[in-house]
Coordinates of C-alpha atoms in Angstrom, one line a residue:
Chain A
X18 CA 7.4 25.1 -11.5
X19 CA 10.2 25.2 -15.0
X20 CA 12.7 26.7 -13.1
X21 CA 12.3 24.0 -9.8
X22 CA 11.7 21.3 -12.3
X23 CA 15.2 22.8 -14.0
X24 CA 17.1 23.4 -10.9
X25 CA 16.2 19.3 -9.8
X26 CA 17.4 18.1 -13.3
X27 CA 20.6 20.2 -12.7
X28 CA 21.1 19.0 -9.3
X29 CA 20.0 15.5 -10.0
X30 CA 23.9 14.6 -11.1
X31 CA 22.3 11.6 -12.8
X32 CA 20.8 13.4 -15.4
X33 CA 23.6 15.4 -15.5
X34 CA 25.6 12.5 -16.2
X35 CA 23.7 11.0 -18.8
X36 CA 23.6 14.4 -20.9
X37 CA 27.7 14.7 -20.3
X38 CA 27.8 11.1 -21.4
X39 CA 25.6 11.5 -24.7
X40 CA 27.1 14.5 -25.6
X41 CA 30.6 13.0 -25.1
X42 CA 29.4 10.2 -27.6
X43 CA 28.7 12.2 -30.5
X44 CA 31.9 14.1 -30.1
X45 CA 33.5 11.1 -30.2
X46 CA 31.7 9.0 -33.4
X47 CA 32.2 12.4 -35.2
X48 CA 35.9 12.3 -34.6
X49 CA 36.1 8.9 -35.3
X50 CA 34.4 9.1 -38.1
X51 CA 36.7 12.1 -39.5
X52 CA 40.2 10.0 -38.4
X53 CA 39.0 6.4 -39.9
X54 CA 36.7 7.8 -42.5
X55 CA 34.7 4.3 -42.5
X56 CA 31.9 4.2 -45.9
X57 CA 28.7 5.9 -45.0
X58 CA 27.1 2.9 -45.8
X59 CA 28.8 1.2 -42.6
X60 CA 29.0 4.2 -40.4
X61 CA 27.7 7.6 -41.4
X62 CA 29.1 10.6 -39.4
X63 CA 26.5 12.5 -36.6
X64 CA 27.0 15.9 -38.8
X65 CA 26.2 13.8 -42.0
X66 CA 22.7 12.3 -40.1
X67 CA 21.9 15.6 -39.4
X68 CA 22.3 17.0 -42.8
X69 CA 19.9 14.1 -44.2
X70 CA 17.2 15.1 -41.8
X71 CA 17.2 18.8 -42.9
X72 CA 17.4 17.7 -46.5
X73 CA 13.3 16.4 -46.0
X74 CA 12.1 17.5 -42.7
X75 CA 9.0 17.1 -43.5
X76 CA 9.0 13.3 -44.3
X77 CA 10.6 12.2 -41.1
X78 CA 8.4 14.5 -39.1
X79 CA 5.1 13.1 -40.7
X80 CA 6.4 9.4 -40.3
X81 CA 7.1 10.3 -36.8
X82 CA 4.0 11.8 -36.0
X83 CA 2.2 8.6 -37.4
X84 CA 4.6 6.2 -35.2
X85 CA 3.9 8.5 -32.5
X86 CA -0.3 8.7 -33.0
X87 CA 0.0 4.5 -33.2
X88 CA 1.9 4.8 -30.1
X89 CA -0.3 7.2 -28.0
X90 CA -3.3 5.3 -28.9
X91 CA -2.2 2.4 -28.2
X92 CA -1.0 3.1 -24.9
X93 CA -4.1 4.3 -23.7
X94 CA -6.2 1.7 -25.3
X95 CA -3.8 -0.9 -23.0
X96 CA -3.9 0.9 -20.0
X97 CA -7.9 1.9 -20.3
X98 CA -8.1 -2.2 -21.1
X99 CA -5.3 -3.4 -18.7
X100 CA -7.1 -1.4 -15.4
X101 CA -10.7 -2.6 -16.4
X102 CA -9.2 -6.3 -16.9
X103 CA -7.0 -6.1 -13.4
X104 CA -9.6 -5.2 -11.1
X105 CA -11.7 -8.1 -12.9
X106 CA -9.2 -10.2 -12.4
X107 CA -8.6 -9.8 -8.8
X108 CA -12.3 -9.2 -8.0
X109 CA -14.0 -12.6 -9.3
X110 CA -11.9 -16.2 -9.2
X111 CA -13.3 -17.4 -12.0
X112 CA -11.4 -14.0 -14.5
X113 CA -8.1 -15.2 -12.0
X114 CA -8.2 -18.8 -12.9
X115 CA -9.2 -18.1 -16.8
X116 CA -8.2 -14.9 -18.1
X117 CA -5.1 -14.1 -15.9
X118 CA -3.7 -17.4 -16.3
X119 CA -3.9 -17.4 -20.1
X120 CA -2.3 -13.8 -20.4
X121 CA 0.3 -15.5 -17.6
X122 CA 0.6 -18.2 -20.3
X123 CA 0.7 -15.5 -23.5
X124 CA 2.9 -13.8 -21.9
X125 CA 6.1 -16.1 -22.4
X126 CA 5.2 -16.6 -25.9
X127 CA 7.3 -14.1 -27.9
X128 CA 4.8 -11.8 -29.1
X129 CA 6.8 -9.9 -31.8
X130 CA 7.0 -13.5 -33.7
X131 CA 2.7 -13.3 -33.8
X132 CA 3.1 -9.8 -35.7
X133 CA 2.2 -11.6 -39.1
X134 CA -0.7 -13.2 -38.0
X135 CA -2.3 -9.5 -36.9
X136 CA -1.8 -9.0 -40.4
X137 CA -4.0 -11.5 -42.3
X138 CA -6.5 -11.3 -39.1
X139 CA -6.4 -7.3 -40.1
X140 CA -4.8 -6.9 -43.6
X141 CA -1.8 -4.2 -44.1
X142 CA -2.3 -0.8 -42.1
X143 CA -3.1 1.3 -39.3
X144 CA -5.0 -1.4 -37.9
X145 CA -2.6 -4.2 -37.5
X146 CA 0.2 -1.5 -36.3
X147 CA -2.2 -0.6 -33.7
X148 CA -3.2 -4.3 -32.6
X149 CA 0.7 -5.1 -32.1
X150 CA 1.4 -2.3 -30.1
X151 CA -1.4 -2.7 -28.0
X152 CA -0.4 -6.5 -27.9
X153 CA 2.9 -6.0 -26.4
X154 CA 1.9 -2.7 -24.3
X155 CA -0.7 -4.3 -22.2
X156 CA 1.2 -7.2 -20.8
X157 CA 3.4 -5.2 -18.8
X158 CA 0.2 -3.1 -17.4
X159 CA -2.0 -6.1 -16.4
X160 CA 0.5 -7.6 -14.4
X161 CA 1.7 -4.7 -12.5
X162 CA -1.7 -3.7 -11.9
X163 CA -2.9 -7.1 -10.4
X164 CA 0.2 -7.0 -8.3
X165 CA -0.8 -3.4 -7.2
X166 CA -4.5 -4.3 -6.4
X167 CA -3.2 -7.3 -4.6
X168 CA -0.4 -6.0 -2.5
X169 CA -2.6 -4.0 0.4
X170 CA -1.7 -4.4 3.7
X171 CA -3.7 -7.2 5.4
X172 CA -4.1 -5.2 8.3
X173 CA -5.9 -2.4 5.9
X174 CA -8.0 -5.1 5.2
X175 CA -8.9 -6.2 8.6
X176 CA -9.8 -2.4 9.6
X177 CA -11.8 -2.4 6.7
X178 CA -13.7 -5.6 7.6
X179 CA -14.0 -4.3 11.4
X180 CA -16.1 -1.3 10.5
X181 CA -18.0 -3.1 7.3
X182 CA -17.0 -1.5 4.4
X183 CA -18.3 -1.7 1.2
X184 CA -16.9 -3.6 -1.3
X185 CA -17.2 -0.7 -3.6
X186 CA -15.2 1.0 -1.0
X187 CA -12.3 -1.5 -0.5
X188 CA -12.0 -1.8 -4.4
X189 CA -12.3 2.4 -4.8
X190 CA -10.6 4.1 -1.5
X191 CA -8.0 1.1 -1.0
X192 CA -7.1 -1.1 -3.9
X193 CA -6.9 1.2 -6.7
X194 CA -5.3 4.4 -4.9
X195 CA -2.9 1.4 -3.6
X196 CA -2.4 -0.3 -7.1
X197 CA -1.2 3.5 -8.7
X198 CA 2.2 3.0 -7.9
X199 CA 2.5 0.1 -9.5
X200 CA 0.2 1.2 -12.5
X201 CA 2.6 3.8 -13.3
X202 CA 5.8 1.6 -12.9
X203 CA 3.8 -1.0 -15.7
X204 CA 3.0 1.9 -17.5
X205 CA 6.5 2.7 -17.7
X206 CA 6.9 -0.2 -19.3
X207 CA 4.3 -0.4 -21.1
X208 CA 4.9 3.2 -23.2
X209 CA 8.3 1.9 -24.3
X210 CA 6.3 -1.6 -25.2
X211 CA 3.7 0.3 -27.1
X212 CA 6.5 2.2 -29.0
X213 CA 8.4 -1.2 -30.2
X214 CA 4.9 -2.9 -30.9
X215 CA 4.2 0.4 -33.2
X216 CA 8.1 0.0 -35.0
X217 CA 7.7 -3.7 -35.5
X218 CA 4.0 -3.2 -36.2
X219 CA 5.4 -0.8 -39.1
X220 CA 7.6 -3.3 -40.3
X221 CA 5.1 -6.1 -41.4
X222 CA 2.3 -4.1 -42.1
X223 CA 3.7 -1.7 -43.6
X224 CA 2.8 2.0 -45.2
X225 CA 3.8 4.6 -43.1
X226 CA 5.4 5.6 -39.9
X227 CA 9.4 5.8 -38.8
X228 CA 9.8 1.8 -38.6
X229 CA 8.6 1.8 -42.6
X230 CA 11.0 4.6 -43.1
X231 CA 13.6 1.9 -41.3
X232 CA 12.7 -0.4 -43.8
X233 CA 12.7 1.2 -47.5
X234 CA 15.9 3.3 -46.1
X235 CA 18.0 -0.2 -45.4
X236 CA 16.2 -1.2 -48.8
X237 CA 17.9 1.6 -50.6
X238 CA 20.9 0.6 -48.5
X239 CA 20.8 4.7 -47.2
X240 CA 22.3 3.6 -44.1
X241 CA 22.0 7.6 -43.4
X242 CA 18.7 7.2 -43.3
X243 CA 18.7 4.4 -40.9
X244 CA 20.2 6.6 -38.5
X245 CA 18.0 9.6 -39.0
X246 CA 15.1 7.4 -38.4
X247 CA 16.9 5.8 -35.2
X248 CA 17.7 9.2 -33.7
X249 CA 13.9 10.0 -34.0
X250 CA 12.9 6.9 -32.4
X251 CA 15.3 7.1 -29.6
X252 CA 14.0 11.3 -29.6
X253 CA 10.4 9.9 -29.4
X254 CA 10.8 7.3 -27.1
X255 CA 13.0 9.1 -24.6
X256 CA 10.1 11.8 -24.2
X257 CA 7.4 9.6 -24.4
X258 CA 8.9 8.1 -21.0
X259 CA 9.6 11.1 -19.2
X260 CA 5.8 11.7 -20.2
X261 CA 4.9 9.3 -18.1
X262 CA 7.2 10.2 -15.4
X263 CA 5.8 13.6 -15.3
X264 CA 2.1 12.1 -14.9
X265 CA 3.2 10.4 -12.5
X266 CA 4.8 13.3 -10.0
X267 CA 1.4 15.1 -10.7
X268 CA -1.0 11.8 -9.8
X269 CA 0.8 10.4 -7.4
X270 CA 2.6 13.1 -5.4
X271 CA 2.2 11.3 -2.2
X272 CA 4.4 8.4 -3.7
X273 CA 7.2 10.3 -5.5
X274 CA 8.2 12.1 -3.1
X275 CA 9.4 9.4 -0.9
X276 CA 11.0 7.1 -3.5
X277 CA 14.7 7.0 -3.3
X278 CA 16.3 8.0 -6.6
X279 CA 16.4 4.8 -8.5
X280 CA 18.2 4.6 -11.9
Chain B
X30 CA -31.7 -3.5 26.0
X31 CA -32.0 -2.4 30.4
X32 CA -33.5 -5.4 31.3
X33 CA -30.2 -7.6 29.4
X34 CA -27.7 -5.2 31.0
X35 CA -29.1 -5.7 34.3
X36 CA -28.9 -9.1 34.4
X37 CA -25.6 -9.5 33.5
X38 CA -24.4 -7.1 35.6
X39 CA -21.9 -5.1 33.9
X40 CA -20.4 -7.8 32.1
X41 CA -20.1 -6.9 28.5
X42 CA -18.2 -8.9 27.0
X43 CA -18.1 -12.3 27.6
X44 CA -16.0 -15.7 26.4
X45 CA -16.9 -18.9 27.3
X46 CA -14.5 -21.7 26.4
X47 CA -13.4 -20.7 23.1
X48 CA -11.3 -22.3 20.7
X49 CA -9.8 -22.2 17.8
X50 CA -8.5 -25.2 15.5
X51 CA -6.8 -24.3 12.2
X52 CA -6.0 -27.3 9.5
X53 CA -2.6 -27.5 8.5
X54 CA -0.7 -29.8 6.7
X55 CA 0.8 -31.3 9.6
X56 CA -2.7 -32.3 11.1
X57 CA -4.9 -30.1 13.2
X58 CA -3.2 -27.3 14.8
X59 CA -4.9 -25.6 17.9
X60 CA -4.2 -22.1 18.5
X61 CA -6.8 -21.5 21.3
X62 CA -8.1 -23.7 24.1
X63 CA -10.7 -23.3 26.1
X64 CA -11.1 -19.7 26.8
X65 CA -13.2 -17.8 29.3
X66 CA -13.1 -14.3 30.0
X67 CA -15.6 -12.1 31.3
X68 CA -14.8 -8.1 31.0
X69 CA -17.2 -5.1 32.5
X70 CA -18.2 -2.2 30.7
X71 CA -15.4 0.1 30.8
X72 CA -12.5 -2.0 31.5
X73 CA -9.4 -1.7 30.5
X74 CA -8.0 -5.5 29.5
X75 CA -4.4 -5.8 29.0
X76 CA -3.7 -9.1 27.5
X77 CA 0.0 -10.3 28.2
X78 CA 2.1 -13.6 26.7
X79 CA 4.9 -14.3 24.4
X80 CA 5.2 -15.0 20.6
X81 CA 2.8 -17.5 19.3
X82 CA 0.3 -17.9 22.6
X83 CA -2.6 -17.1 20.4
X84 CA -3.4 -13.2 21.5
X85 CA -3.8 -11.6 18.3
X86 CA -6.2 -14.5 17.4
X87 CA -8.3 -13.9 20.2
X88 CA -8.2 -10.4 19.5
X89 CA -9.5 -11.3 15.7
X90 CA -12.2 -13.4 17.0
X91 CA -13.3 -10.6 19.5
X92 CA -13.5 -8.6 16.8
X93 CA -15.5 -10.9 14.5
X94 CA -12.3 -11.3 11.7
X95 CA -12.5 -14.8 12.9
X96 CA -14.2 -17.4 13.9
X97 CA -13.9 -19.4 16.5
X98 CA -14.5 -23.7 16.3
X99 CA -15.5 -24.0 19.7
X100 CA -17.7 -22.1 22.6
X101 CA -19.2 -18.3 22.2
X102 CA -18.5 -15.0 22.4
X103 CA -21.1 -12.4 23.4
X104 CA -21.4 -8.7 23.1
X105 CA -23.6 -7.2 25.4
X106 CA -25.6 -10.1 25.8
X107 CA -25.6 -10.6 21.7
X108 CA -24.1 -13.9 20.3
X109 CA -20.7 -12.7 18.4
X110 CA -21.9 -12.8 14.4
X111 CA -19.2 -10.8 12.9
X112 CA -17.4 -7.3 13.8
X113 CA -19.7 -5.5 17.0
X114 CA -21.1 -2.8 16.2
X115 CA -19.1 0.2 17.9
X116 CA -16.3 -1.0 17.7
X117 CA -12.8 0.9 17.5
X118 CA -9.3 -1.6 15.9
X119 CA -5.7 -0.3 16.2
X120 CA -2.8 -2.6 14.8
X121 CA 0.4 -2.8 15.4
X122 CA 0.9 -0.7 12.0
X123 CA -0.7 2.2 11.8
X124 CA -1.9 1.2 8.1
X125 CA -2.7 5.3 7.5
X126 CA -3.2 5.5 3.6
X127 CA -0.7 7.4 2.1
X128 CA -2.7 9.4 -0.3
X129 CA -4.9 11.2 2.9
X130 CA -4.3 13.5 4.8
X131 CA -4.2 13.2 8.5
X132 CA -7.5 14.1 8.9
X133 CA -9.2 12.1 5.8
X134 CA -7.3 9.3 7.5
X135 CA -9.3 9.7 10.6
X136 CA -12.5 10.9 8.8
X137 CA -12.3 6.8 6.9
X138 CA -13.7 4.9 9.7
X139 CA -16.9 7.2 9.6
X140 CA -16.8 6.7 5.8
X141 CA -16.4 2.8 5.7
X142 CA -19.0 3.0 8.8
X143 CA -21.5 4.6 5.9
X144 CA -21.7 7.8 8.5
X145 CA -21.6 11.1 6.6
X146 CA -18.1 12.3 6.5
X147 CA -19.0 16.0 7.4
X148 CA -20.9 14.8 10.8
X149 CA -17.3 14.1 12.0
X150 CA -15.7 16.1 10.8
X151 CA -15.2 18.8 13.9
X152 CA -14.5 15.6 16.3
X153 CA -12.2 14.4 14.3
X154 CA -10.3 17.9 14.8
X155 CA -11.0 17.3 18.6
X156 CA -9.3 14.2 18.4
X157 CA -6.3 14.8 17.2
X158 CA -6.0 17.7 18.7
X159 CA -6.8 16.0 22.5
X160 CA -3.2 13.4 20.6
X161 CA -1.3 17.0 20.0
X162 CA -1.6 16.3 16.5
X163 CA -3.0 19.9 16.1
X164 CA -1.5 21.4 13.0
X165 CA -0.8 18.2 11.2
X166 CA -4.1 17.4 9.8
X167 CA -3.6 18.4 6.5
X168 CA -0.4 16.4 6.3
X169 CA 0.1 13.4 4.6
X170 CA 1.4 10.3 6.8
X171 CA 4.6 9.9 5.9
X172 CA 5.6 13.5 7.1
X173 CA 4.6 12.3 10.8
X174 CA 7.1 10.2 12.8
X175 CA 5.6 6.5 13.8
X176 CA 4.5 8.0 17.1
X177 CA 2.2 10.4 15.4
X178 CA 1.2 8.2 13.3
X179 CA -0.1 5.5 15.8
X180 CA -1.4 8.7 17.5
X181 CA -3.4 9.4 14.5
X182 CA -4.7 5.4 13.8
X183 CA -5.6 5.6 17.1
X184 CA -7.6 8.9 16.3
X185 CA -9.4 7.1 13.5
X186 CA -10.5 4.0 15.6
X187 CA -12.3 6.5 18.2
X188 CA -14.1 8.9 16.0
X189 CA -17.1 7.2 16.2
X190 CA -17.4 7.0 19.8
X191 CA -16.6 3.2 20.0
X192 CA -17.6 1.4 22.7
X193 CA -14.8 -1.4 22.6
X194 CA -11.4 -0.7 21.5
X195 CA -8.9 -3.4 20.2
X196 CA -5.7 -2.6 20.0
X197 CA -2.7 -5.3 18.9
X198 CA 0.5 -4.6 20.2
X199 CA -0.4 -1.0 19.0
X200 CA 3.2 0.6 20.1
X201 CA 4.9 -2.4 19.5
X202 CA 7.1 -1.2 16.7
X203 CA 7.7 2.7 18.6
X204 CA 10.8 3.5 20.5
X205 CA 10.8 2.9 24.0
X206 CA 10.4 7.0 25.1
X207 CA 7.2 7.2 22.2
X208 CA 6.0 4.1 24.3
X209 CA 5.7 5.7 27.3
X210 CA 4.5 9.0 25.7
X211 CA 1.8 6.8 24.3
X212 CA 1.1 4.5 27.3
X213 CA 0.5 8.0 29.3
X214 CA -1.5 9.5 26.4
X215 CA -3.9 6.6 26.1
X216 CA -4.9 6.3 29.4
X217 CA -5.4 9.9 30.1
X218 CA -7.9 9.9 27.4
X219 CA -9.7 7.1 28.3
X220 CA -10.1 7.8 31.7
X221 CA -13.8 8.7 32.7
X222 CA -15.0 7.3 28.8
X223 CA -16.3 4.5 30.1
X224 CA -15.2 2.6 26.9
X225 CA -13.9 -1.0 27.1
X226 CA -10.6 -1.6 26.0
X227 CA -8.6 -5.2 24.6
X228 CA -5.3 -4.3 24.7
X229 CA -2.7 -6.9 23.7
X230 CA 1.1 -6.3 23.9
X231 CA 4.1 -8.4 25.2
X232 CA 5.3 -5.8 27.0
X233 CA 4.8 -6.3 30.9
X234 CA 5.5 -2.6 32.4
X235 CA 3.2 -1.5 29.7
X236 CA 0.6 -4.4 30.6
X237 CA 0.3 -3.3 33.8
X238 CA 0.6 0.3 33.9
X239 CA -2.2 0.5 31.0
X240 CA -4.9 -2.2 33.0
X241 CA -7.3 -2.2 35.3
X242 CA -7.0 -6.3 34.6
X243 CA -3.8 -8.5 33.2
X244 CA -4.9 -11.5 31.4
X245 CA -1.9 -13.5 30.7
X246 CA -1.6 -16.0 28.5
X247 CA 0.2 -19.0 27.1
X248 CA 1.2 -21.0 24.5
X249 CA 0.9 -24.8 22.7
X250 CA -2.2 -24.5 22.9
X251 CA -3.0 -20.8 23.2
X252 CA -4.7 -20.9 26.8
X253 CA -5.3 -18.1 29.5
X254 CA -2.7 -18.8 32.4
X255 CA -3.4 -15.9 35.2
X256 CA -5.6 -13.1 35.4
X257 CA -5.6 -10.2 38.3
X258 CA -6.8 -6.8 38.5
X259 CA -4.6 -4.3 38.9
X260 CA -4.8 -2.3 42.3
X261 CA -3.6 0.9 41.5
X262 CA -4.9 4.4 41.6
X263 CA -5.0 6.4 38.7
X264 CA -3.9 8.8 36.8
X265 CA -0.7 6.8 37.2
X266 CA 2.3 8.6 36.7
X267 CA 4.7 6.7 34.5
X268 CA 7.0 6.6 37.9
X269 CA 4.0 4.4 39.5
X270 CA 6.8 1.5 37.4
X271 CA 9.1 2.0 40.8
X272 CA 6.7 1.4 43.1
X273 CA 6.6 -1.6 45.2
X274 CA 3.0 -2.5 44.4
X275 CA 3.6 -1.8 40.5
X276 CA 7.0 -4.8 41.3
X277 CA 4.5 -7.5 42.1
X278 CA 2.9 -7.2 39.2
X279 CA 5.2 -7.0 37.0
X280 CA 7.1 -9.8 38.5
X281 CA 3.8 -12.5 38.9
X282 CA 3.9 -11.7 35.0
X283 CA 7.6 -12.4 34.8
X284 CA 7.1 -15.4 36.9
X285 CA 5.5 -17.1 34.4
X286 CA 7.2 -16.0 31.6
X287 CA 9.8 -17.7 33.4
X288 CA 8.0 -20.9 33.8
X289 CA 7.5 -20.8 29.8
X290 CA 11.1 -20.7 29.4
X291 CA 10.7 -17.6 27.5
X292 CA 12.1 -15.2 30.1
X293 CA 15.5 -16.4 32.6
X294 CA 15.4 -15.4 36.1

């Protein structure tokens, strides 16, 4: 299972690419940063970043693990919410012509700018950091998952009417095995979503977790810092991703393995 | 039950001037007119026209998906109120759900008819086996080519022993030599079932080698032009197309294809 997962990342020249291409990157900031020898403050060298994490360990590591809880819950709390609301939506008219069409409307609103507000709804903390995060993460999943539940083939339908299924079973043995696909692709979304709601969720409310780190580090103007945090983020982020990916080869088996290499 | 099918003779499904108006925004729009057909127990109806003449419709109404504004439809004697019961539907696509396998594709119809699944479970297996899908049915549909895969729809519209059988245009989207695997397939196995088959396509060799009647029909308004029964012994042979016999056929088909501007002689 490793070693065929392994041998496909190896083979998959994209992948291959985009750890050539990183690598590459460092190499080069390192050396530029040795030739032009810019302040730290503007532009600290990969070596020097990596030197400020091993410094404290332990304090990035625990921020991260609190960005990363925020995150984790909050993606489940969207897509446990965001399924139950979807198949609402697309069973009764009256959730499609209320509820969809305000989140349709919520939607274009810029929800980082109504951060503050979760913040005197919910005062400083964990709570506010998780409301944001589930705020942004849950768009993304709704929609997909209407679209999903929505797109089944009219003559499925039709079958189904001809031999008199159950409602129970067009909604359980069509709709939702038919909507995964497009679950996972708004739940692809939606982790990265859940991740930036967490960050800016951080930033106004404060206390703890890699986006507070962000903060007091630029406060102290340790741009270092900054970047060790950043790293971490972009670490987090990147795995939290493939995460899903890999759920997604497991669930949906029948699905992957007839997709054409996108990305 | 006797006494109904006696006096209708074999007749068991019968149309009597049916229509069907839909509202648009360009007025009324009439996609049937005034259609009577009368079909016996056991045969096999090929329904033949071009684009637009209103087949598939009647095909949905048949099959209670729609409803018609004008006349009736019965079923063995019954008023039409929604799909018969016993009742088999192939489309065009073989809409097979990706996530089953062959066989739990199949084994649907006997769940969505509320039948326990297990109870069909060994005809399903004679099925697809009697459609040479032997070996495939723990694979999923997109590891079968479209011809096994319309083999295999049409596995899961007769596992319940159907006694009518709609198909639309069900090898319309196959290559031409999965046609006339198909077409050969099909009516080897119902031969001697006694079941009562719809079967719309615009293909005339394939009307008329399939039918023991061509309806042919027309369009603006959707109307049934011709009807004849088909005089030929069977099992046909797919080289019963040269004949001279099979030629008149197809060419009274072609004649008014002609007339419809939609085929040039």
């Amino acid at each position: 299972m490793t070693n065929g997962f392994i041998a496909k990342f190896m083979r998959d020249s994209r992948s291959l690419d985009i750890v050539l291409v990183l690598i590459g990157s460092i190499l080069l900031w390192e050396v530029v940063v040795r030739i032009f020898n810019p302040p730290a403050i503007i532009l600290p060298a990969p070596s020097a970043i990596w030197a400020a994490f091993l410094q404290s360990p332990w304090i990035f590591v625990r921020n991260m693990l609190h960005t990363l809880s925020t995150t984790a819950i909050a993606f489940a709390i969207s897509v446990g919410l965001g399924v139950i609301l979807a198949v609402g939506i697309v069973q009764s008219r009256f959730l499609e012509r209320t509820v969809y069409t305000l989140l349709i409307a919520v939607n274009s609103v810029p929800k980082v700018a109504l951060a503050p507000l979760f913040v005197i709804w919910l005062g400083t903390g964990a709570s506010s950091q998780l409301a944001v995060a589930v705020m942004l993460a849950i768009f993304p999943i709704v929609i997909n998952t209407v679209l999903g539940l929505r797109s089944v083939d009219p003559d499925m339908l039709n079958l189904a009417k001809a031999t008199r299924a159950s409602k129970f079973d067009i909604i359980y043995k069509i709709r939702i095995p038919n909507a995964l696909p497009s679950l996972f692709s708004g739940m692809k979304v939606g982790i990265s979503f859940a991740l930036v709601g967490a960050i800016v969720g951080e930033f106004v409310a404060g206390g703890r977790g890699l986006g507070f780190l962000v903060l007091t580090a630029q406060g102290q103007f340790d741009t270092t810092r900054v970047f060790v945090s950043l790293v971490l983020l972009g670490v987090m982020g990147t795995i939290l991703f493939y995460a899903v990916d890999v759920m997604e080869r497991i669930a949906l088996p029948w699905h992957t393995s007839q997709r054409q290499p996108t990305t | 039950m006797n006494m109904i099918a006696n006096r209708i003779a074999d007749t068991y499904l019968q149309v009597r001037g049916a229509g069907k108006t839909y509202p648009s925004k360009h007025g009324s729009v009439v996609a049937l007119s005034d259609i009577n057909l009368d079909v016996r127990l056991g045969q096999f109806n090929s329904i033949v026209g071009p684009s637009g003449c209103g087949k598939s419709t009647l095909l949905k109404c048949i099959a209670g998906l729609e409803n018609i504004t004008s006349g009736n439809i019965t079923v063995s004697g019954k008023p039409l109120i929604g799909p018969p019961d016993r009742m088999g539907v192939v489309f065009q696509r073989d809409v097979l759900l990706d996530w089953r396998t062959i066989l739990d594709n199949v084994l649907l119809q006997a769940e969505f008819l509320g039948h326990p699944r297990e109870q069909y479970r060994d005809r399903a297996m004679q099925l697809l086996e009697r459609f040479g899908l032997k070996g495939y049915e723990k694979r999923h549909p997109w590891e079968l080519s479209g011809g096994m895969r319309q083999r295999a729809s049409i596995c899961r519209a007769l596992l319940c022993d159907p006694d009518l059988l709609l198909m639309d245009e069900p090898f319309g989207a196959l290559d031409a030599m999965t046609r006339d695997d198909l077409n050969v397939e099909l009516a080897r196995i119902w031969q001697g079932t006694n079941k009562t088959v719809i079967f719309i396509t615009h293909s005339i060799s394939e009307a008329v080698f399939l039918a023991d009647r061509v309806v042919m029909m027309s369009r603006g308004p959707g109307r049934i032009v011709d009807m004849f029964d088909v005089d030929l012994p069977r099992p046909r042979p797919l080289s019963v197309r040269e004949t001279d016999p099979f030629g008149v056929y197809a060419q009274r088909i072609r004649h008014h294809f002609a007339e419809l501007g939609v085929l040039h002689e």
